[in-house]
Tab-separated table of C-alpha atoms and ligand atoms in Angstrom:
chain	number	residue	atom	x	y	z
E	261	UNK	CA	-57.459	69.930	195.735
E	262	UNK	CA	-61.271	68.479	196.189
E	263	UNK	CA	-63.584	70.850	196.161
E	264	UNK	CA	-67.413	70.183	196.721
E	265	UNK	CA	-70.183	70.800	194.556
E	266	UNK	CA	-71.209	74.877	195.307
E	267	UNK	CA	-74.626	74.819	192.836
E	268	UNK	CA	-75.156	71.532	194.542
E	269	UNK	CA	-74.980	72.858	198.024
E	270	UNK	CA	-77.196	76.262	197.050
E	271	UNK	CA	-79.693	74.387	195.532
E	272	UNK	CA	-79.870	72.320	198.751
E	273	UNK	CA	-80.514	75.264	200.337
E	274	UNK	CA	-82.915	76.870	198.481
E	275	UNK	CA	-84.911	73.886	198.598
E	276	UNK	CA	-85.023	73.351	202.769
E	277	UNK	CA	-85.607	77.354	202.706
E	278	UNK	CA	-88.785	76.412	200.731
E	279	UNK	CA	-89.841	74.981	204.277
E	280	UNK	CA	-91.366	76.824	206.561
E	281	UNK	CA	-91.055	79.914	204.324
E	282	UNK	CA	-93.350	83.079	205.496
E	283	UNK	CA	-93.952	86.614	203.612
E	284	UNK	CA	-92.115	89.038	206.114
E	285	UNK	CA	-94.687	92.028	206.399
E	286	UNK	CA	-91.729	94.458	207.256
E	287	UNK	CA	-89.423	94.169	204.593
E	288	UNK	CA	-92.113	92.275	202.223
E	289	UNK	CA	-88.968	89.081	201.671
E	290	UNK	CA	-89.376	85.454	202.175
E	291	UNK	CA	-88.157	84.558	205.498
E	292	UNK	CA	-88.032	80.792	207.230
E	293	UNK	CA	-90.394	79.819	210.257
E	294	UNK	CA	-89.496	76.460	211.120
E	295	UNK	CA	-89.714	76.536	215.465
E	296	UNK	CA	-88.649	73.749	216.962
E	297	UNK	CA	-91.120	70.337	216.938
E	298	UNK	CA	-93.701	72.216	214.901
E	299	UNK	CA	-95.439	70.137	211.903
E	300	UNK	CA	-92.438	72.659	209.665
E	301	UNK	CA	-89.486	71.256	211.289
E	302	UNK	CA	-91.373	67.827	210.705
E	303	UNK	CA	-91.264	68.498	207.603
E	304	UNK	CA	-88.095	69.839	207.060
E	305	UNK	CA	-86.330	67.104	209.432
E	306	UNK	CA	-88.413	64.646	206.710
E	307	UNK	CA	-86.280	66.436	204.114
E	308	UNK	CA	-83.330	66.144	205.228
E	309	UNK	CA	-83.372	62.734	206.602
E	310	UNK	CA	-84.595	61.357	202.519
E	311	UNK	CA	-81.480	63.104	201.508
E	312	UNK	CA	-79.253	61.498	203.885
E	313	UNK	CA	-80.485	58.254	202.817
E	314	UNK	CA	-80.251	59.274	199.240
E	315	UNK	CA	-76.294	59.870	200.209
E	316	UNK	CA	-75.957	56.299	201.674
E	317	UNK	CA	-76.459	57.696	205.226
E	318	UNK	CA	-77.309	55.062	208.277
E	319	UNK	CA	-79.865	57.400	209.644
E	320	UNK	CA	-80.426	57.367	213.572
E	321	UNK	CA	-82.752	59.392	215.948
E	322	UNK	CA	-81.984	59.487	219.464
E	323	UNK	CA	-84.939	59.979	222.473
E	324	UNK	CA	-84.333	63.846	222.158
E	325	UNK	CA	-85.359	63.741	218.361
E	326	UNK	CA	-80.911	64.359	217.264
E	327	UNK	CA	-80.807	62.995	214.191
E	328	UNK	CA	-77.297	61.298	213.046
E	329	UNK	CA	-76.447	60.038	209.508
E	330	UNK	CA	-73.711	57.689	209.806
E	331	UNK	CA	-71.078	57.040	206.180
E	332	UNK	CA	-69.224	53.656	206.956
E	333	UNK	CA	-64.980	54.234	207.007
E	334	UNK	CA	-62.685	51.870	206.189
E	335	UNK	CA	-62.114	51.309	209.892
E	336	UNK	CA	-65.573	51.224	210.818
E	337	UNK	CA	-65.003	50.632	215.249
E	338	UNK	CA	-62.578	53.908	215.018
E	339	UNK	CA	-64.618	56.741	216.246
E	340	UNK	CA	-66.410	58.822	214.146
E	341	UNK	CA	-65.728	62.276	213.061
E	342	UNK	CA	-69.368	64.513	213.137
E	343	UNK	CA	-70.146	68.014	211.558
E	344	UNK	CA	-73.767	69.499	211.417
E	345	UNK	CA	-75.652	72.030	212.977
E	346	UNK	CA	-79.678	72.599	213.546
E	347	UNK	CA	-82.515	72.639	211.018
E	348	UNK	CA	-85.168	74.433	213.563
E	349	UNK	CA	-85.075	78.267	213.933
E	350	UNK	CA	-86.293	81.718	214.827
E	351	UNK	CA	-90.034	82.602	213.851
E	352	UNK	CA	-88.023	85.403	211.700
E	353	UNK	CA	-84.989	83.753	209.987
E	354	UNK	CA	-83.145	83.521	207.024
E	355	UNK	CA	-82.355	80.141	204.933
E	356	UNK	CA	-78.742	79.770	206.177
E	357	UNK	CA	-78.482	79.716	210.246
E	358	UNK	CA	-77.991	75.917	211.194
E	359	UNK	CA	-78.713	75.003	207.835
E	360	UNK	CA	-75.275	75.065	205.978
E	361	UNK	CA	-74.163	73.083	208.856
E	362	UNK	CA	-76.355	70.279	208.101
E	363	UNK	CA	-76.355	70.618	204.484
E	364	UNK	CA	-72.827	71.325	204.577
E	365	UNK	CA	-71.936	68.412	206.029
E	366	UNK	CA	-73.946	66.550	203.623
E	367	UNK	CA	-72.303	68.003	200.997
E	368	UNK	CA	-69.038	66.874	202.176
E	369	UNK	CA	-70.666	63.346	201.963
E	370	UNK	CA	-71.872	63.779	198.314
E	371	UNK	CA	-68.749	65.192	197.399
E	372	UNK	CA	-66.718	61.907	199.192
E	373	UNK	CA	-69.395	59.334	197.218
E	374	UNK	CA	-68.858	61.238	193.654
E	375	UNK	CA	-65.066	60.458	194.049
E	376	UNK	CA	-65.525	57.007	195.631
E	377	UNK	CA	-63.105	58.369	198.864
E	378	UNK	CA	-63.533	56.458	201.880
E	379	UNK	CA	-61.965	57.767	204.636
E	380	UNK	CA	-60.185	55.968	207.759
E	381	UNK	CA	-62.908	56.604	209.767
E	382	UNK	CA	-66.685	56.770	209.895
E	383	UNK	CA	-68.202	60.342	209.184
E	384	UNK	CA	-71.655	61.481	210.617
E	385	UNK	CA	-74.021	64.119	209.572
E	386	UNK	CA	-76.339	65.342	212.790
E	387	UNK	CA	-78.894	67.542	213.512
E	388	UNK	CA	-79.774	68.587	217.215
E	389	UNK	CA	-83.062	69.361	218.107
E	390	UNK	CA	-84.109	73.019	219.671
E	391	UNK	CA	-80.946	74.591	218.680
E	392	UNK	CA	-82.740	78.003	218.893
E	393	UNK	CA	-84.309	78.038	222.321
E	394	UNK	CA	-86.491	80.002	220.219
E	395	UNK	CA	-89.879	77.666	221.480
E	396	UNK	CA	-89.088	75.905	224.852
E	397	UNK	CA	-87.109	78.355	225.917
E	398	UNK	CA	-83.587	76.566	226.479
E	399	UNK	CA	-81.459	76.827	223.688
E	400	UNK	CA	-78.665	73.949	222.365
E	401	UNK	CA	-81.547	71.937	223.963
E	402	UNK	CA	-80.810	68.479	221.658
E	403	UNK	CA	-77.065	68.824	221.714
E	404	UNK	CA	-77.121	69.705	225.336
E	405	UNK	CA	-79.052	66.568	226.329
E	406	UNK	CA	-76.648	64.964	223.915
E	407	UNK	CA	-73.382	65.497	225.995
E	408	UNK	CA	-75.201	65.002	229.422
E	409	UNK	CA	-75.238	68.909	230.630
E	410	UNK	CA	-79.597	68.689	230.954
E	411	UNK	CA	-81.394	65.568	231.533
E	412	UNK	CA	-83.306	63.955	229.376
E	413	UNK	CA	-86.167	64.640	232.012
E	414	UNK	CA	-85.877	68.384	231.936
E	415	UNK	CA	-85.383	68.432	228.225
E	416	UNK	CA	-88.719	66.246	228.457
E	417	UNK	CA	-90.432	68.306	230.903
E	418	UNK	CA	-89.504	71.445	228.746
E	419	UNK	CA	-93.374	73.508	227.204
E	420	UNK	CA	-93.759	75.987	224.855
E	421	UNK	CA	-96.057	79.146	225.735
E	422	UNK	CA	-99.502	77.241	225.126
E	423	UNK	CA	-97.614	74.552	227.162
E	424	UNK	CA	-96.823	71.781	224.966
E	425	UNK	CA	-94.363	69.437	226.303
E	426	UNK	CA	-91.091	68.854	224.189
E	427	UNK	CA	-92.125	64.948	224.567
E	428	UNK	CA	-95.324	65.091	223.521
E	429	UNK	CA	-94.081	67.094	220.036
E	430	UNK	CA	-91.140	65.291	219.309
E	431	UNK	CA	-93.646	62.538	219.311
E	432	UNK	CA	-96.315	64.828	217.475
E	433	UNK	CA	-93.851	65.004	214.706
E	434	UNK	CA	-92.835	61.739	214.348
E	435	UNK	CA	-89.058	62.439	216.003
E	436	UNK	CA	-89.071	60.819	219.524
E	437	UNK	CA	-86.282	58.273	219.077
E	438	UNK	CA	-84.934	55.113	220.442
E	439	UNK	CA	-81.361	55.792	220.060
E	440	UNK	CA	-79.600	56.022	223.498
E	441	UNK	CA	-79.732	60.103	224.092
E	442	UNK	CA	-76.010	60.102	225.261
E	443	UNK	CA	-73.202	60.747	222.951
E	444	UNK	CA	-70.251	58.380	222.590
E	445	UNK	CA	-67.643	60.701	222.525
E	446	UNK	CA	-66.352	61.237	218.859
E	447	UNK	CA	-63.376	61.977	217.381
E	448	UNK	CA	-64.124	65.495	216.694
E	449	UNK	CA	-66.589	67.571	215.549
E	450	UNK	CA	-65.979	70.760	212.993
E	451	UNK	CA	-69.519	73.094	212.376
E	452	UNK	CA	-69.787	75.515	209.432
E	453	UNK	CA	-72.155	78.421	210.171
E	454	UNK	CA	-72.892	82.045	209.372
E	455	UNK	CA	-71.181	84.653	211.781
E	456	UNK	CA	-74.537	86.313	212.444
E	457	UNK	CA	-72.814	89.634	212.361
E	458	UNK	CA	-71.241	92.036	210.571
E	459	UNK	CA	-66.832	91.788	211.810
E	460	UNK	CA	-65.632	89.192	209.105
E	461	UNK	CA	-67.580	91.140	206.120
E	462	UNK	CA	-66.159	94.439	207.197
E	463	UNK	CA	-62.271	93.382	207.998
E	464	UNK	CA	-62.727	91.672	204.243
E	465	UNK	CA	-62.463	87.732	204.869
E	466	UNK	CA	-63.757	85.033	203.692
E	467	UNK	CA	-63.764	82.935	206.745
E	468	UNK	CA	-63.508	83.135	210.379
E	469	UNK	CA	-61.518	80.405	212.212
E	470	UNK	CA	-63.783	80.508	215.423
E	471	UNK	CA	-61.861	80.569	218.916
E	472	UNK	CA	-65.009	79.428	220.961
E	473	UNK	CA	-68.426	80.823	221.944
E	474	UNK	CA	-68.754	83.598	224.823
E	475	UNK	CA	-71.069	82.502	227.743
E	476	UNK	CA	-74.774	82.923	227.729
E	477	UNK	CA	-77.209	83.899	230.140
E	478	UNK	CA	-81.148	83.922	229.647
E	479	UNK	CA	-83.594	84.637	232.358
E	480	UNK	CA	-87.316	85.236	232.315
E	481	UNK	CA	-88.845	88.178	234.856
E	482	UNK	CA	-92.581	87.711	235.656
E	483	UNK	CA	-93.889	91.313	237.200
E	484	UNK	CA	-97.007	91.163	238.597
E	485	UNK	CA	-98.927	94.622	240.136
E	486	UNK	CA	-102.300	95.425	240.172
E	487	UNK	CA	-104.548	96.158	237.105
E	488	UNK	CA	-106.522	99.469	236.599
E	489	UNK	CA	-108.369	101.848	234.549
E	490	UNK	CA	-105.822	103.637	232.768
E	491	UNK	CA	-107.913	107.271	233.160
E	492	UNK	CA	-109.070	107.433	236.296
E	493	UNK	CA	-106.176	105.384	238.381
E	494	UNK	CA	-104.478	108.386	239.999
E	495	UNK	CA	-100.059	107.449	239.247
E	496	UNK	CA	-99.471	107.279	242.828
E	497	UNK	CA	-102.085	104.830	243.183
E	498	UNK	CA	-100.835	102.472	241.079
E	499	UNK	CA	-98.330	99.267	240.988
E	500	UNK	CA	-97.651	98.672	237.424
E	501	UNK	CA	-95.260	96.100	236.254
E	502	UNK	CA	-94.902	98.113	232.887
E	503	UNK	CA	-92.700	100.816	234.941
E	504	UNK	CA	-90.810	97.881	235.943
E	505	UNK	CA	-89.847	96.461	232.789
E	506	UNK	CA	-89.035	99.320	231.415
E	507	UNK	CA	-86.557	100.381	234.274
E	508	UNK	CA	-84.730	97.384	233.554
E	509	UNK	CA	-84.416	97.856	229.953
E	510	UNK	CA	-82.773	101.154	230.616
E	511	UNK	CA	-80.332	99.792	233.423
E	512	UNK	CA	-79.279	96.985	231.044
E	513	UNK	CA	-78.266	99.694	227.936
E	514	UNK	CA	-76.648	101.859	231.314
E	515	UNK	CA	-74.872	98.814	231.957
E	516	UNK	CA	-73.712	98.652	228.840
E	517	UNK	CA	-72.129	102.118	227.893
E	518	UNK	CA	-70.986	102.575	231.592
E	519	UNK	CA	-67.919	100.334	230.689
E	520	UNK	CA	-68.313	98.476	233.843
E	521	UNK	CA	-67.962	95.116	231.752
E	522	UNK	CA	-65.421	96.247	229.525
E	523	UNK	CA	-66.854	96.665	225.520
E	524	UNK	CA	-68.209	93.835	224.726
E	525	UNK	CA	-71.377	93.321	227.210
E	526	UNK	CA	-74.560	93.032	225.485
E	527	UNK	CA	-78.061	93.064	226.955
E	528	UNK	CA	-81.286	92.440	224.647
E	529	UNK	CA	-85.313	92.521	226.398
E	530	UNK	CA	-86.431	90.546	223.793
E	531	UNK	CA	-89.824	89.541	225.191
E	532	UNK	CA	-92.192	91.899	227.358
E	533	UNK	CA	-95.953	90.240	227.075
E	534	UNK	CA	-98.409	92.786	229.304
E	535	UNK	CA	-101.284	91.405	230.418
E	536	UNK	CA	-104.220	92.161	230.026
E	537	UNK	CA	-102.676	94.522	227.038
E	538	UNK	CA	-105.233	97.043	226.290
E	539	UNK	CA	-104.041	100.425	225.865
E	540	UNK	CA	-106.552	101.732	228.782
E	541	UNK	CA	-105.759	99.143	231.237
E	542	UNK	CA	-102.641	99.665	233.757
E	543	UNK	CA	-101.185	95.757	233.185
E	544	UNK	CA	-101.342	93.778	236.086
E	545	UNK	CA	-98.711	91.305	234.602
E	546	UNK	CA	-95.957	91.493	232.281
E	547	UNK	CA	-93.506	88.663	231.199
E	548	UNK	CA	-89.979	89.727	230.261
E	549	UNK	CA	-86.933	87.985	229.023
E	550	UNK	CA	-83.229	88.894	229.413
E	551	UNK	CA	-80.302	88.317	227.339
E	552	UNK	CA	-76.882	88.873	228.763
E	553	UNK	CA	-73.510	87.541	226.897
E	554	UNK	CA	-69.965	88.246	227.454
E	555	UNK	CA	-66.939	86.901	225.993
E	556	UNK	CA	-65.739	86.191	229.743
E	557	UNK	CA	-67.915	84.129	232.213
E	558	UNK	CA	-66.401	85.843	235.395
E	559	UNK	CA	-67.368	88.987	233.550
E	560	UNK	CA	-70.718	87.999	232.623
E	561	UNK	CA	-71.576	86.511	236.178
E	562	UNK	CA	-70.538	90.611	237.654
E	563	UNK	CA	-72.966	91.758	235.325
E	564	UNK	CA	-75.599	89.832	236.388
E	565	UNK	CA	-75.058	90.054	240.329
E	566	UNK	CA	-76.019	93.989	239.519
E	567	UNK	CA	-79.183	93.092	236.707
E	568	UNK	CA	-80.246	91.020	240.099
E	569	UNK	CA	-79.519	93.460	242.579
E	570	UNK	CA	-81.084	96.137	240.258
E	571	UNK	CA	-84.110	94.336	239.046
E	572	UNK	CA	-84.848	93.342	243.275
E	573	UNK	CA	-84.725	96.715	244.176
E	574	UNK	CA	-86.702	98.216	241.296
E	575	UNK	CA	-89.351	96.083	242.025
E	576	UNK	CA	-89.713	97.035	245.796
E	577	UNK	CA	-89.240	100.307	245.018
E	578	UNK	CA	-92.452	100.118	242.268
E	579	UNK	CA	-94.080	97.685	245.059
E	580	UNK	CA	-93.969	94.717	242.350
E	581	UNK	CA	-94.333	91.672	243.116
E	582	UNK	CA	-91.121	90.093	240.998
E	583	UNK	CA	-90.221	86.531	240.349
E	584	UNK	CA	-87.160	85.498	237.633
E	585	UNK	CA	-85.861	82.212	236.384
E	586	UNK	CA	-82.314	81.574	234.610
E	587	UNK	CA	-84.220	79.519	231.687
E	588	UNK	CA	-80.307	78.840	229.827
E	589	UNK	CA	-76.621	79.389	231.243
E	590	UNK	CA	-73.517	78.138	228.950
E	591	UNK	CA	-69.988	79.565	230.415
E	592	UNK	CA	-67.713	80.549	227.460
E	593	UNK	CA	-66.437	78.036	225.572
E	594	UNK	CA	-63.085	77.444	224.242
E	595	UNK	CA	-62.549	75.656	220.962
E	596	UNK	CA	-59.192	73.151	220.378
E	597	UNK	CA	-56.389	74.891	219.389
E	598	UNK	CA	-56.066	71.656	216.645
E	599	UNK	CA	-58.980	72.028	215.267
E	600	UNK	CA	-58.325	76.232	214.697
E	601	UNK	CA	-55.188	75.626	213.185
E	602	UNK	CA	-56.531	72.867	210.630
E	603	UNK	CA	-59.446	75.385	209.717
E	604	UNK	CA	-56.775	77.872	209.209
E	605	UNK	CA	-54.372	75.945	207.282
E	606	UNK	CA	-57.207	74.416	204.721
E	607	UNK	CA	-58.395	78.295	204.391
E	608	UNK	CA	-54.547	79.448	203.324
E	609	UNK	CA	-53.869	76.657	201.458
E	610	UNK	CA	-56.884	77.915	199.537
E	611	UNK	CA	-55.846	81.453	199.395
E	612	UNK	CA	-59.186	82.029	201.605
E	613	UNK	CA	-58.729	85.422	203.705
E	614	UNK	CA	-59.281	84.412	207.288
E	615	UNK	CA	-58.954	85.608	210.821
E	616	UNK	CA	-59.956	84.224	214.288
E	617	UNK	CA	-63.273	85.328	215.913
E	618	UNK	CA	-65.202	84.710	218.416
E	619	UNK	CA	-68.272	83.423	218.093
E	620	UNK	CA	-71.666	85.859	219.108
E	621	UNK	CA	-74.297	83.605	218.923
E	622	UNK	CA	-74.595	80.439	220.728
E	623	UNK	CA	-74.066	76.522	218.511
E	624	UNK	CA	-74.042	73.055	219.219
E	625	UNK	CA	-70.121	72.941	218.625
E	626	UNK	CA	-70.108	74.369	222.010
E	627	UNK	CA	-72.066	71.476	223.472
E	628	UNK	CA	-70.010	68.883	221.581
E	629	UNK	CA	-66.642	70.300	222.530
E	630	UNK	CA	-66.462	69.094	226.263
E	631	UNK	CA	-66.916	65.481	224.456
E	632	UNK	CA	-63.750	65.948	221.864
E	633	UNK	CA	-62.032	68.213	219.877
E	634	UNK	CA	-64.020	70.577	218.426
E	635	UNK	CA	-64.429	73.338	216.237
E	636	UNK	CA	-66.314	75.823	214.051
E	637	UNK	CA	-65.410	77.828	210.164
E	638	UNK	CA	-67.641	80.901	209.931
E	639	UNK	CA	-68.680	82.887	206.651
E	640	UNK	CA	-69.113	85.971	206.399
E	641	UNK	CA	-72.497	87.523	206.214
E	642	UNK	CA	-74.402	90.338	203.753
E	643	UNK	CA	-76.048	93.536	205.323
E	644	UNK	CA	-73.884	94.088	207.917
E	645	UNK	CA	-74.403	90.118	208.600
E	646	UNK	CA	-77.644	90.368	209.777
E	647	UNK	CA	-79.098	87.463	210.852
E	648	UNK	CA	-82.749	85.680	212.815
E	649	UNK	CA	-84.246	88.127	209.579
E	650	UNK	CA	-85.063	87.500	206.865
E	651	UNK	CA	-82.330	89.495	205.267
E	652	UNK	CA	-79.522	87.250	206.435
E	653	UNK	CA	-77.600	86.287	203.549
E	654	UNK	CA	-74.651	84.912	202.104
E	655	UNK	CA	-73.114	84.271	198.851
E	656	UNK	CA	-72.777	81.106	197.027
E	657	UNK	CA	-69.196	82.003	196.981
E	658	UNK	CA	-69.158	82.222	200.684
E	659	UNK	CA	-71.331	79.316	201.479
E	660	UNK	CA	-69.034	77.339	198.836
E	661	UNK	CA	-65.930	78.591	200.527
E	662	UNK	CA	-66.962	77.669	203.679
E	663	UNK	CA	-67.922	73.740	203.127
E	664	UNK	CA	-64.448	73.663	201.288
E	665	UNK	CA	-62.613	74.628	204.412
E	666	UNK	CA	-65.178	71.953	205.997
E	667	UNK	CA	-64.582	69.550	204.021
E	668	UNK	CA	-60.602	69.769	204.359
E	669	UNK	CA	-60.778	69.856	207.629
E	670	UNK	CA	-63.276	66.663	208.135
E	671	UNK	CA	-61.145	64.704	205.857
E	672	UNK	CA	-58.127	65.259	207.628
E	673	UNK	CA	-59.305	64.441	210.412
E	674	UNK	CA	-61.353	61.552	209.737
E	675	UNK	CA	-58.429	59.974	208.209
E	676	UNK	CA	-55.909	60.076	211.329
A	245	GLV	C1	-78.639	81.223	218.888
A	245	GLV	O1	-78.841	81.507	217.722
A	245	GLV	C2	-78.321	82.271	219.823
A	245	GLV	O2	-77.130	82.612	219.938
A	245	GLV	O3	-79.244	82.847	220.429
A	246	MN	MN1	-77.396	78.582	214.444
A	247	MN	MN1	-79.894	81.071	215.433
């Protein structure tokens, strides 16, 4: 049985966790801020790319700034089987989301190049730009352009809050490719990652074979009402947007334990920015975000015909002026049935624990499966599998574990 090199791959991961590394005043740990296109992700993307060259890599970069790292196979015009993940993330994370994918992969390369195995096919190593959404506001931006579902003009037209263009800092960072932005299809395309919660720990396993990715929706509220001194404003006077916001944080956790949507609906405000935000000034403006998942699209899409209808009507009511976007929308995704069973076979061949799962947070497997065959081996995570914090961690053990399972799974594949 092959198995890669674990220290390898943890000292890997130490060492991109070095960039972009902030002191966390909360919990007083190191976290990782490396947003998308900022001078970190440069940096770390820099990283990265030396070490796929080190590994023999053909390193490409595509007009969205996706970086591929092709490894030749013995029948080179076969098409290639990809892993990898995302090297940008939260302005709170950990050292592991997106990055064991990438580093994974690689791993599975250095591993290959130690033994001198060359398999039937070519094998790349990517990395998609704006995984996060976490900065422009779209997330699976790169791989998304990638497999045609967004333009490469949206993607392009795409600004952060002091409105930077995503063009303008791919370029800024030195990432604004030639390569053609569209995808051949591959072969497949297997992604290690973190769960990001806490069901595999819990139940005992050492990896999840991942059934797909439950859909997404993302929208951004702007309230606007009327600013005023806090004091002498009598309530019935006033039109605050503040009221507003807050009503619909309370529907959506309503909406939740009502049952209407079954368990599994979950609803996060993760963003409310008041302007002018004084504490004796009634806001005339406040900025919200929404969060809505589901396992089930058709589920999902109930739930937000009644956010809508509830968010219209609390406005009126309040005498807010209200205007929304939908800034990302991904239906769920199903992963291929072939790809599930390999991950499961290469985890019990290994006496690895494992059970299926679906995935919580969104990936770029979900993005490359409506090109091939796709699919994704999770890890269990520490601390109830916390994860965007700096506490998200997993063991060497785990992380090891999971880039085996990778690894038997790319091989396989990359050899039919
Ligand atoms: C990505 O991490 C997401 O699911 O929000
Ligand atoms: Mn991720
Ligand atoms: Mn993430």
């Amino acid at each position: 049985m092959r198995n890669i090199n674990g220290e390898r791959l943890w000292a890997s991961l130490e060492a991109l966790g070095r960039i972009g590394a902030y002191q966390d005043e909360g919990s007083g740990l190191t976290g990782v801020r490396r947003l998308a296109l900022t001078a970190e992700d440069g940096e770390g993307r820099r990283h990265v790319v030396e070490q796929m060259k080190a590994a023999g890599l053909a390193v490409t970069v595509d007009r969205i700034g996706n970086v591929y790292g092709r490894r030749a196979g013995r029948e080179d015009a076969l098409e290639p089987v990809m892993s990898g993940s995302h090297l940008d993330s939260v302005a709170t994370a950990g050292r592991f989301d997106g990055c064991l994918g990438v580093l994974g992969a690689l791993e599975v390369v250095k591993t290959l190049n130690d033994e001198g195995t060359v398999t039937r096919r070519p094998l790349v190593v990517a990395f998609f730009s704006e995984e996060e959404g976490a900065r422009f506001g779209t997330d699976m931006l790169g791989s998304a352009v990638a497999t045609g579902r967004l333009s490469l003009e949206t993607a392009y037209g795409l600004t952060d809050r002091a409105g930077k263009t995503v063009k303008d800092e791919l370029s800024a960072i030195g990432f604004l490719g030639e390569g053609a932005e569209l995808l051949p299809a591959p072969h497949a395309y297997v992604e290690c990652h973190i769960e990001q919660g806490p069901l595999l720990k819990a139940a005992g396993m050492d990896v999840g074979v991942v059934t797909g990715v439950q859909a997404i929706s993302w929208m951004e509220l702007t309230l606007t009402g009327k600013s005023a001194h806090a004091g002498t404003t009598p309530m019935e006077l006033r039109v605050d947007p503040g009221v507003v916001a807050s009503r619909i944080q309370l529907h959506l956790r309503e909406m939740v334990r009502s049952g209407r949507y079954g368990g599994d609906l979950r609803a996060t405000m993760g963003v409310t920015r008041f302007e002018p935000g004084l504490v004796n000034v009634v806001p005339n403006k406040v900025v919200a975000t929404v969060d809505l998942r589901h396992p089930f699209d058709a589920v999902l899409k109930r739930a937000e015909a009644e956010l809508h209808r509830f968010f219209e009507a609390a406005a009126a009511e309040e005498k807010v002026t209200l205007a929304w976007r939908q800034t990302a929308r991904t239906p769920d995704v199903s992963f291929s049935a072939r790809v599930q069973e390999a991950v499961a076979a290469a985890a019990q061949a290994r006496g690895l624990k494992h059970q299926r799962i679906v995935s919580g947070a969104g990936h770029d497997c979900q993005e490359l499966a409506r090109l091939c065959r796709a699919g994704m081996v999770f890890i269990p995570g520490e601390y109830d599998g916390i994860s965007h914090n700096p506490r998200e961690y997993s063991t060497p053990k785990q992380c090891t574990d999971g880039v085996n399972v990778l690894c038997d799974v790319l091989v396989a594949l990359a050899d039919e």
